[in-house]
PDB file of C-alpha atoms in Angstrom:
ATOM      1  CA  UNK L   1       4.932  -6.732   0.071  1.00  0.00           C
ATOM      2  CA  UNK L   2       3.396  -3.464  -0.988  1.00  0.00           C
ATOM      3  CA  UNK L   3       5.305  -1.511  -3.394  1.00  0.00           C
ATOM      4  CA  UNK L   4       5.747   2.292  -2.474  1.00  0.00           C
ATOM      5  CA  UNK L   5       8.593   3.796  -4.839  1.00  0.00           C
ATOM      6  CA  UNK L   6      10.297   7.332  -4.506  1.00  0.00           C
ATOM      7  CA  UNK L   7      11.707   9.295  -7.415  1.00  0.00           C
ATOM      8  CA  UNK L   8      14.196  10.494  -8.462  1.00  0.00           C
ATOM      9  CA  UNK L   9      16.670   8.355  -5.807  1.00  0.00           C
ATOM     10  CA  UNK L  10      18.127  11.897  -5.695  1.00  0.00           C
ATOM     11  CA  UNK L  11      18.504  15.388  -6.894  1.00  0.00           C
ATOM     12  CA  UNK L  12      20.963  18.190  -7.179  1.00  0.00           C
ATOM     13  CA  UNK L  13      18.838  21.478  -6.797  1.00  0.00           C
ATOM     14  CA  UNK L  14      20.538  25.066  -7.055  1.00  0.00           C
ATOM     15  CA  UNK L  15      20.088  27.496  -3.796  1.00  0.00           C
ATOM     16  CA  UNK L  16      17.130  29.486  -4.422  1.00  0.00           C
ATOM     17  CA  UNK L  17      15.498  26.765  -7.293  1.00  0.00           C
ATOM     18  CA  UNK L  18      12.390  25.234  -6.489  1.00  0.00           C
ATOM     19  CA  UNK L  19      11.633  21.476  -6.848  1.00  0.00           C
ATOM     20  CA  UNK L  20       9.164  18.832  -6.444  1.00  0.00           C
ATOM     21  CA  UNK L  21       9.265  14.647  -6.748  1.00  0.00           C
ATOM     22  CA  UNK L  22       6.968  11.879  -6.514  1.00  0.00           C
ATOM     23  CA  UNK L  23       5.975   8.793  -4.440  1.00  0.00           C
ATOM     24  CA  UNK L  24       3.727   6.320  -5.978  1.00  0.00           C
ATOM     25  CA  UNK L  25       1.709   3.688  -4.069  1.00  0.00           C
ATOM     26  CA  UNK L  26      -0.990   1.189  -4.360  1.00  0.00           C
ATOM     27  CA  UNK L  27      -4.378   2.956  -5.246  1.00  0.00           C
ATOM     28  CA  UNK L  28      -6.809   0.007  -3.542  1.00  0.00           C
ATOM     29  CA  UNK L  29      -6.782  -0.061   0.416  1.00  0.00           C
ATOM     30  CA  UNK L  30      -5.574   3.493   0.949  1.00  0.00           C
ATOM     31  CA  UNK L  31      -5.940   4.926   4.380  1.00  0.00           C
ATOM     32  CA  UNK L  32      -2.906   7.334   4.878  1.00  0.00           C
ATOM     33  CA  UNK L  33      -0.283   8.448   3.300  1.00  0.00           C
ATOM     34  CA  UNK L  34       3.074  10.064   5.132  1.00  0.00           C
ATOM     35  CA  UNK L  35       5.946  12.366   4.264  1.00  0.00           C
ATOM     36  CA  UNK L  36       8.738  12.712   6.430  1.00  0.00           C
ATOM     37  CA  UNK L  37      12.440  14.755   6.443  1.00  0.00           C
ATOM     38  CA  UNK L  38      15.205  12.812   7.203  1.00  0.00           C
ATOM     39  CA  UNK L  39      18.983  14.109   7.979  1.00  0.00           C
ATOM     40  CA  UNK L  40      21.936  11.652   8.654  1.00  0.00           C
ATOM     41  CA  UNK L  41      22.491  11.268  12.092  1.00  0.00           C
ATOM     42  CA  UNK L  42      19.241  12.731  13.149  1.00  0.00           C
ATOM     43  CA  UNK L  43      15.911  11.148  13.945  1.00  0.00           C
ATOM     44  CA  UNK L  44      13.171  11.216  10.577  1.00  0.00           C
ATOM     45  CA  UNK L  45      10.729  14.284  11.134  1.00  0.00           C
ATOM     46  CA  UNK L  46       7.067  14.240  10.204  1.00  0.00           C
ATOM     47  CA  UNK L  47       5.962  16.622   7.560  1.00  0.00           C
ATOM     48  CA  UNK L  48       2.916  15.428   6.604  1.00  0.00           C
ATOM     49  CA  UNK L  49      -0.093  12.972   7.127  1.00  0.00           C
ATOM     50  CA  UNK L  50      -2.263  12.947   4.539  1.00  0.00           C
ATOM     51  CA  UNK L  51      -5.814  10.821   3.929  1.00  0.00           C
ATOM     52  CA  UNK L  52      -8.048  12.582   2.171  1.00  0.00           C
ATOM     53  CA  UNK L  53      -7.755  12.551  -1.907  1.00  0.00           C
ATOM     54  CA  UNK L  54      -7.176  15.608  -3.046  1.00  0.00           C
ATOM     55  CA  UNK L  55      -5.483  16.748   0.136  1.00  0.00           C
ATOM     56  CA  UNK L  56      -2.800  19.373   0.071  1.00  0.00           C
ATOM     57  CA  UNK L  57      -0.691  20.442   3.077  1.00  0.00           C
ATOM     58  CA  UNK L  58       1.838  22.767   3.697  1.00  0.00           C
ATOM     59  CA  UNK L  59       5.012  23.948   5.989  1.00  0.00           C
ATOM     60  CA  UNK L  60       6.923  26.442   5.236  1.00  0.00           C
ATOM     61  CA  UNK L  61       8.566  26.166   2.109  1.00  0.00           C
ATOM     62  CA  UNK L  62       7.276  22.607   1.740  1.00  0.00           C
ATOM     63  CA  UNK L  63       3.837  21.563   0.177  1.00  0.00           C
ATOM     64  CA  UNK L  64       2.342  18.346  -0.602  1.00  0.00           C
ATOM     65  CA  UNK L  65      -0.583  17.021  -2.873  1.00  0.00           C
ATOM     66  CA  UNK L  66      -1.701  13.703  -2.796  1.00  0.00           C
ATOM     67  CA  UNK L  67      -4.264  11.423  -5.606  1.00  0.00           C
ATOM     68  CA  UNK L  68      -5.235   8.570  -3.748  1.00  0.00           C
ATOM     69  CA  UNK L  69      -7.111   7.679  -6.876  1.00  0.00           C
ATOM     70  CA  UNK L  70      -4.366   7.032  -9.481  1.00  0.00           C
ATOM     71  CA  UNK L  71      -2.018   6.603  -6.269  1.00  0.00           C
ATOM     72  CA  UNK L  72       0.939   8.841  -6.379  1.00  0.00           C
ATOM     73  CA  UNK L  73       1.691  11.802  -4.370  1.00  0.00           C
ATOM     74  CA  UNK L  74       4.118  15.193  -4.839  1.00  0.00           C
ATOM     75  CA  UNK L  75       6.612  16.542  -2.914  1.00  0.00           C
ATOM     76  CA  UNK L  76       7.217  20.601  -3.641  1.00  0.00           C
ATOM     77  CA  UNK L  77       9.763  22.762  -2.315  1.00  0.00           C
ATOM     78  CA  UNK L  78       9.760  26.156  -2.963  1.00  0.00           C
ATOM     79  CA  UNK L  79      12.945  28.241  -3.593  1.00  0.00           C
ATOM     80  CA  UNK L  80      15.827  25.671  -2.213  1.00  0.00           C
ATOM     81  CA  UNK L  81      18.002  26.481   0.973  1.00  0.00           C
ATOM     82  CA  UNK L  82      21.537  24.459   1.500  1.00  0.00           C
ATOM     83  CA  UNK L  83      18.783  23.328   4.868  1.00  0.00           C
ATOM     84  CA  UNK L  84      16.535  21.780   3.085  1.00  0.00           C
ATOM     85  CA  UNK L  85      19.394  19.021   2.081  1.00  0.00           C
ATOM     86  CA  UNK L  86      17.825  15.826   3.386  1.00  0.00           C
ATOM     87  CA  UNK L  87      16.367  12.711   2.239  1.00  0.00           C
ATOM     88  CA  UNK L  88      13.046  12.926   1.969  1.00  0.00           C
ATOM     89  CA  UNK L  89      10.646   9.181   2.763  1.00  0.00           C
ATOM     90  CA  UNK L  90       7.048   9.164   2.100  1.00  0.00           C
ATOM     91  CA  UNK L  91       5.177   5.956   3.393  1.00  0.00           C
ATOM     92  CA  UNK L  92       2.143   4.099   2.762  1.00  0.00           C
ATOM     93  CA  UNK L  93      -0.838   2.935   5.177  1.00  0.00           C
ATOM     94  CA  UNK L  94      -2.937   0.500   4.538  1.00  0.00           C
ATOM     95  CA  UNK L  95      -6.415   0.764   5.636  1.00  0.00           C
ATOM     96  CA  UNK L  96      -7.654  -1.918   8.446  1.00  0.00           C
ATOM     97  CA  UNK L  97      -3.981  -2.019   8.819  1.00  0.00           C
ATOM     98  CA  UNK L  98      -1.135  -1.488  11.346  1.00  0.00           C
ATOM     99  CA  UNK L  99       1.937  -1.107   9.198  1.00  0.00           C
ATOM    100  CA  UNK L 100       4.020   1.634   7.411  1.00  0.00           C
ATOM    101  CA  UNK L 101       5.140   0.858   4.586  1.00  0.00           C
ATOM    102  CA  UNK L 102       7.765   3.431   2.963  1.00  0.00           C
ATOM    103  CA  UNK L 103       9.264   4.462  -0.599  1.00  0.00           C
ATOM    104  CA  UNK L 104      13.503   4.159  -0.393  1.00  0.00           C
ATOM    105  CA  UNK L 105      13.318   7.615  -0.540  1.00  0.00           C
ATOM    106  CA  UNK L 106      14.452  11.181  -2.659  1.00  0.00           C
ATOM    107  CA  UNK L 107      18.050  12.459  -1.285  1.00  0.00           C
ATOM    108  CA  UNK L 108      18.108  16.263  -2.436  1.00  0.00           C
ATOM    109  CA  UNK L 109      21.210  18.108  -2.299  1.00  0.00           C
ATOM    110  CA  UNK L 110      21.101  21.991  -2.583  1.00  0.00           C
ATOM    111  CA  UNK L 111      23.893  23.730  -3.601  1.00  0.00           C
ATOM    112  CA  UNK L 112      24.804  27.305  -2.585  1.00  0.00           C
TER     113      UNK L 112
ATOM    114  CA  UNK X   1      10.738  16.201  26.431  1.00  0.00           C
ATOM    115  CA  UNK X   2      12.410  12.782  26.134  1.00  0.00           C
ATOM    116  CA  UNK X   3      10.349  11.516  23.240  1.00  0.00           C
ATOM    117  CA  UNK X   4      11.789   8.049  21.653  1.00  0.00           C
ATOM    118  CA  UNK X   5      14.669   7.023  23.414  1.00  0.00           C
ATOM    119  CA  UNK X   6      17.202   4.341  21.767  1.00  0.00           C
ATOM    120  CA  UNK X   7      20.070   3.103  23.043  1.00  0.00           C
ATOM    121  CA  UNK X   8      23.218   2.059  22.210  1.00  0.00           C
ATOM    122  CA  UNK X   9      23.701   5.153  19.185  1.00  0.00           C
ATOM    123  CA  UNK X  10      26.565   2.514  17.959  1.00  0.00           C
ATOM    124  CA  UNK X  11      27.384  -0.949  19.005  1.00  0.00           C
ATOM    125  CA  UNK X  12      29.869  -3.286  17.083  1.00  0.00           C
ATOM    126  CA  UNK X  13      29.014  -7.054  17.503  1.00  0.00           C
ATOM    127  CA  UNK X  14      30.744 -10.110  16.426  1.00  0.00           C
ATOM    128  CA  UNK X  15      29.025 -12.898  14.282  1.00  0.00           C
ATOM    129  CA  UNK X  16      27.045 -14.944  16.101  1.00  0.00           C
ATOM    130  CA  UNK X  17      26.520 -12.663  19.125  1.00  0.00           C
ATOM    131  CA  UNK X  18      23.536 -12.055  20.715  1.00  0.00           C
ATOM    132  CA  UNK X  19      22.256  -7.925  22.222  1.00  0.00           C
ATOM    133  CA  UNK X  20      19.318  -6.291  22.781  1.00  0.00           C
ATOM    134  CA  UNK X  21      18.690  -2.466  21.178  1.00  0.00           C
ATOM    135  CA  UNK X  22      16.791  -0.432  23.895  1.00  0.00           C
ATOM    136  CA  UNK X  23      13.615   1.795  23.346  1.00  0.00           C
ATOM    137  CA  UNK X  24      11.552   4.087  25.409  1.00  0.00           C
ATOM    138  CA  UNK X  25       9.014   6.340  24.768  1.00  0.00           C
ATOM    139  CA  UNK X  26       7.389   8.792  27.381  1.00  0.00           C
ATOM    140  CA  UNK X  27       4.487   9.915  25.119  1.00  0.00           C
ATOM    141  CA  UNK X  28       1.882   7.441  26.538  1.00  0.00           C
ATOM    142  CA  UNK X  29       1.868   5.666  22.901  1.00  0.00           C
ATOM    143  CA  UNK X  30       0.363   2.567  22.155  1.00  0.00           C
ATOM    144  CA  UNK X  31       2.260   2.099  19.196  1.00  0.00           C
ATOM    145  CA  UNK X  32       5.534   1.105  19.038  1.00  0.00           C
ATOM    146  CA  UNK X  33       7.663  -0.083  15.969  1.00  0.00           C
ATOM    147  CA  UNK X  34      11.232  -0.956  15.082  1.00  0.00           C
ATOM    148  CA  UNK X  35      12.891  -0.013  11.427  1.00  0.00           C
ATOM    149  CA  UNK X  36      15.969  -1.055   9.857  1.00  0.00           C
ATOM    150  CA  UNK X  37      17.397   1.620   7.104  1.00  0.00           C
ATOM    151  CA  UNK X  38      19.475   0.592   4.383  1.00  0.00           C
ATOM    152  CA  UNK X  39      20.842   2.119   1.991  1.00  0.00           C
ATOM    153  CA  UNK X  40      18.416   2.360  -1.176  1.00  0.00           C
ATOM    154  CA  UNK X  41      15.568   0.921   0.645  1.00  0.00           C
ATOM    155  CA  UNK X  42      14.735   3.180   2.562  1.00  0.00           C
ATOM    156  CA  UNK X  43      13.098   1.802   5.863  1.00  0.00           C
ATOM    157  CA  UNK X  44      11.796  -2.040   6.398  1.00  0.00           C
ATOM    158  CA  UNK X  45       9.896  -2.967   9.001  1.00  0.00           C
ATOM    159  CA  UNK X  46      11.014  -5.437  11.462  1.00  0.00           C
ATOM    160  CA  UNK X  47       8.324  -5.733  14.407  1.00  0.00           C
ATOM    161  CA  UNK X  48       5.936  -3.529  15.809  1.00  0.00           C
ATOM    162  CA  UNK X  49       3.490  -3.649  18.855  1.00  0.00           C
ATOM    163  CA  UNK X  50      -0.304  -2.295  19.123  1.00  0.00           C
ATOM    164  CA  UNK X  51      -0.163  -2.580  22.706  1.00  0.00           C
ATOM    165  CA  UNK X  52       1.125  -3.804  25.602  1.00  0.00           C
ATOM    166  CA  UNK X  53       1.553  -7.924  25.683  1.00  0.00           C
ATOM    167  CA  UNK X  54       0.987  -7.578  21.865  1.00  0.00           C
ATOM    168  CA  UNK X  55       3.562  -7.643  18.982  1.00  0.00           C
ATOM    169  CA  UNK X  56       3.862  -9.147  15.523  1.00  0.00           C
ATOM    170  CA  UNK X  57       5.929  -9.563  12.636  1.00  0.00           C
ATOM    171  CA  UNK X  58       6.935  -6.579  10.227  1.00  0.00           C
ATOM    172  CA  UNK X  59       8.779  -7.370   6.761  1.00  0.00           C
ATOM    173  CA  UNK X  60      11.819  -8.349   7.820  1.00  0.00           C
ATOM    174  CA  UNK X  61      11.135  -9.991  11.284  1.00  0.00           C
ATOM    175  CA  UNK X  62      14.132 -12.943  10.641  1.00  0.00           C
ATOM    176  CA  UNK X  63      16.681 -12.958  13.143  1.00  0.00           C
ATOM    177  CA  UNK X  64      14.856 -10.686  16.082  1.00  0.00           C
ATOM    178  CA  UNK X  65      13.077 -11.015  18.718  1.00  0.00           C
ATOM    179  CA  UNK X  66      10.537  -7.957  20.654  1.00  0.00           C
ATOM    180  CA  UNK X  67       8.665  -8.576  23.495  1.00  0.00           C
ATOM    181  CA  UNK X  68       6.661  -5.652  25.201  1.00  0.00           C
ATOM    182  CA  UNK X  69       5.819  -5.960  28.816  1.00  0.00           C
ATOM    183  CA  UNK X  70       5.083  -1.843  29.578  1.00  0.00           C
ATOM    184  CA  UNK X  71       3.501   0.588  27.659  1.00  0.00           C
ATOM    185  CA  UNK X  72       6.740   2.876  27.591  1.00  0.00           C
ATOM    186  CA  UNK X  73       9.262  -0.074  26.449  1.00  0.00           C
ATOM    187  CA  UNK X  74      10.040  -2.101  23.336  1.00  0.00           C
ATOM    188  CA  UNK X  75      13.569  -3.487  23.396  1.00  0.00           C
ATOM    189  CA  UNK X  76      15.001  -5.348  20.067  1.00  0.00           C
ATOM    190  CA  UNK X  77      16.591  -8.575  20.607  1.00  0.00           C
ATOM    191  CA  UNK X  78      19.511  -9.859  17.762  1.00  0.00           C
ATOM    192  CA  UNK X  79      19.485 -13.549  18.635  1.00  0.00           C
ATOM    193  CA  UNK X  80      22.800 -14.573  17.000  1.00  0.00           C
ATOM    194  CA  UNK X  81      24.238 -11.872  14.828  1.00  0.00           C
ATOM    195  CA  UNK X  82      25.409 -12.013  11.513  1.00  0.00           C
ATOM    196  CA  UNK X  83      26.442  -9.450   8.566  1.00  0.00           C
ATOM    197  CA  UNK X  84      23.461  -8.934   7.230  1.00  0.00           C
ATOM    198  CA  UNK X  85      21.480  -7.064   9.790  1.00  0.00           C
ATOM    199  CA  UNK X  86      24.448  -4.409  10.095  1.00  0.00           C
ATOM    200  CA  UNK X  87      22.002  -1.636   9.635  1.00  0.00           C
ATOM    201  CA  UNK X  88      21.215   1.287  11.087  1.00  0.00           C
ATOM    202  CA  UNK X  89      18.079   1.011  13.246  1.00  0.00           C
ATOM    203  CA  UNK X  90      15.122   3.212  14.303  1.00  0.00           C
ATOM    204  CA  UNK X  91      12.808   2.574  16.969  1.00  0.00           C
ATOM    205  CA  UNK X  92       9.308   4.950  16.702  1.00  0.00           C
ATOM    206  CA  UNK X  93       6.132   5.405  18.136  1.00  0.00           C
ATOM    207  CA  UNK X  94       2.685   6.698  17.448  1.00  0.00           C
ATOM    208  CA  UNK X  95      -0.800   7.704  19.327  1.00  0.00           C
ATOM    209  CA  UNK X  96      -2.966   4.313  18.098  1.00  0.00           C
ATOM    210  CA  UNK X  97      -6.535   5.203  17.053  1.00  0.00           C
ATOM    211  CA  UNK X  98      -8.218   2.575  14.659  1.00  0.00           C
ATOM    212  CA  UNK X  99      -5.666   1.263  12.534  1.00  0.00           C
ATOM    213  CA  UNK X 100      -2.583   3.630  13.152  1.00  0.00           C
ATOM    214  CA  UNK X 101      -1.247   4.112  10.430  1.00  0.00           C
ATOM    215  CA  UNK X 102      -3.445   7.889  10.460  1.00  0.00           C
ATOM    216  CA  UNK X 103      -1.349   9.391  13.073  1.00  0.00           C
ATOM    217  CA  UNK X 104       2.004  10.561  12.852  1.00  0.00           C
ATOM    218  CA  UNK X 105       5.441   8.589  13.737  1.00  0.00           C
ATOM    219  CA  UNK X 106       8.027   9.492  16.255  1.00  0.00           C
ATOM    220  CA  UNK X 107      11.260   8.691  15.278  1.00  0.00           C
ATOM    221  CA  UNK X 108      14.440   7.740  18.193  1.00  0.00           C
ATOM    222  CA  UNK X 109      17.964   9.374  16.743  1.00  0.00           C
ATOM    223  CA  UNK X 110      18.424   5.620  15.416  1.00  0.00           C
ATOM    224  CA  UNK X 111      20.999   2.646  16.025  1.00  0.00           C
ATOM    225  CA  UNK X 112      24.342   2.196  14.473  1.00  0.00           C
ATOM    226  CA  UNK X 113      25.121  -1.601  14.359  1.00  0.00           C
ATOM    227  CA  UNK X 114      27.812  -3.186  12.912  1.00  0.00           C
ATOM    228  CA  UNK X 115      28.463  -6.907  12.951  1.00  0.00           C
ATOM    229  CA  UNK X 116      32.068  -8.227  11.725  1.00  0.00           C
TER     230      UNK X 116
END
């Protein structure tokens, strides 16, 4: 079992107050790394794919950098709305492989 | 557009019962998985399928059952329920190219199960 972890678990962030967190993976076999948006009741959204080291991508208010090399990517977003309150999964992909495998995920809360 | 479709969005089984989770896509995917969230561990994976008349075992493949006889449809089977696999669950698909794990995932609104 491949070990992807997320941190922090969560996060309070303040409306307007800009904030980033981490997923760390395995740096051998790397072939993909993936960040998606997740709110309760609602289906996980892609944000990101992400393969090449190095790589930075961005939507919206939301950026993301990833070092395949030492194996951990970031998660930035910039100036906080109360809609950007999700839980936020990145996952790993293996290369010559077929499976996902995901971090447990950063729960951000932003407060008006 | 339809997307991922799951079905039931909540079901309540008793121990040792036995149903089967639903999922279509309409995207023409090859690739078609099923998740089980929990809370803290984000999401395991239970089966998935590279094609049609193909599937194999995830991390957590104890208990279920997939079979996948169209392109468009991957139901989950719960053989005999029990506590444990009261979870929520999320059926998703991707375009397959190589390995798969390079293209983006499409998520269904996910599966409220609770067994008593």
């Amino acid at each position: 079992i491949l070990n992807v972890e997320q941190s922090p678990q969560s996060l309070h962030v303040q409306e307007g107050d800009s904030t980033n967190f981490t997923c760390s993976f395995p740096s051998s076999n790397f072939y993909a790394l993936h960040w998606y948006r997740w709110e309760t009741a609602k289906s996980p959204e892609a944000l990101f794919v992400m393969t090449l080291n190095g790589d930075e991508k961005k939507k919206g208010r939301i950026s993301a950098t990833l070092n395949t090399k030492e194996g951990y990517s970031y998660l930035y977003i910039k100036g906080s709305q109360p809609e950007d309150s999700a839980t936020y999964l990145c996952a790993f992909g293996e290369a010559a492989g077929n499976k996902l495998t995901f971090g447990g995920g950063t729960r951000v809360l932003v407060k008006p | 557009n339809a997307g991922v479709t799951q079905t039931p969005k909540f079901q309540v089984l008793k121990t040792g019962q036995s149903m089967t989770l639903q999922c279509a896509q309409d995207m023409n995917h090859e690739y078609m998985s099923w998740y089980r969230q929990d809370p803290g561990m984000g999401l395991r994976l239970i089966h998935y399928s590279v094609g049609a008349g193909i599937t194999d075992q995830g991390e957590v493949p104890n208990g279920y059952n997939v079979s996948r006889s169209t392109t468009e449809d991957f139901p989950l089977r719960l053989l005999s329920a029990a506590p444990s696999q009261t979870s929520v669950y999320f059926c998703a698909s991707s375009y397959r190219t190589g390995t798969g794990v390079g293209n983006t995932i499409y998520f269904g609104e996910g599966s409220w199960l609770t067994v008593v």
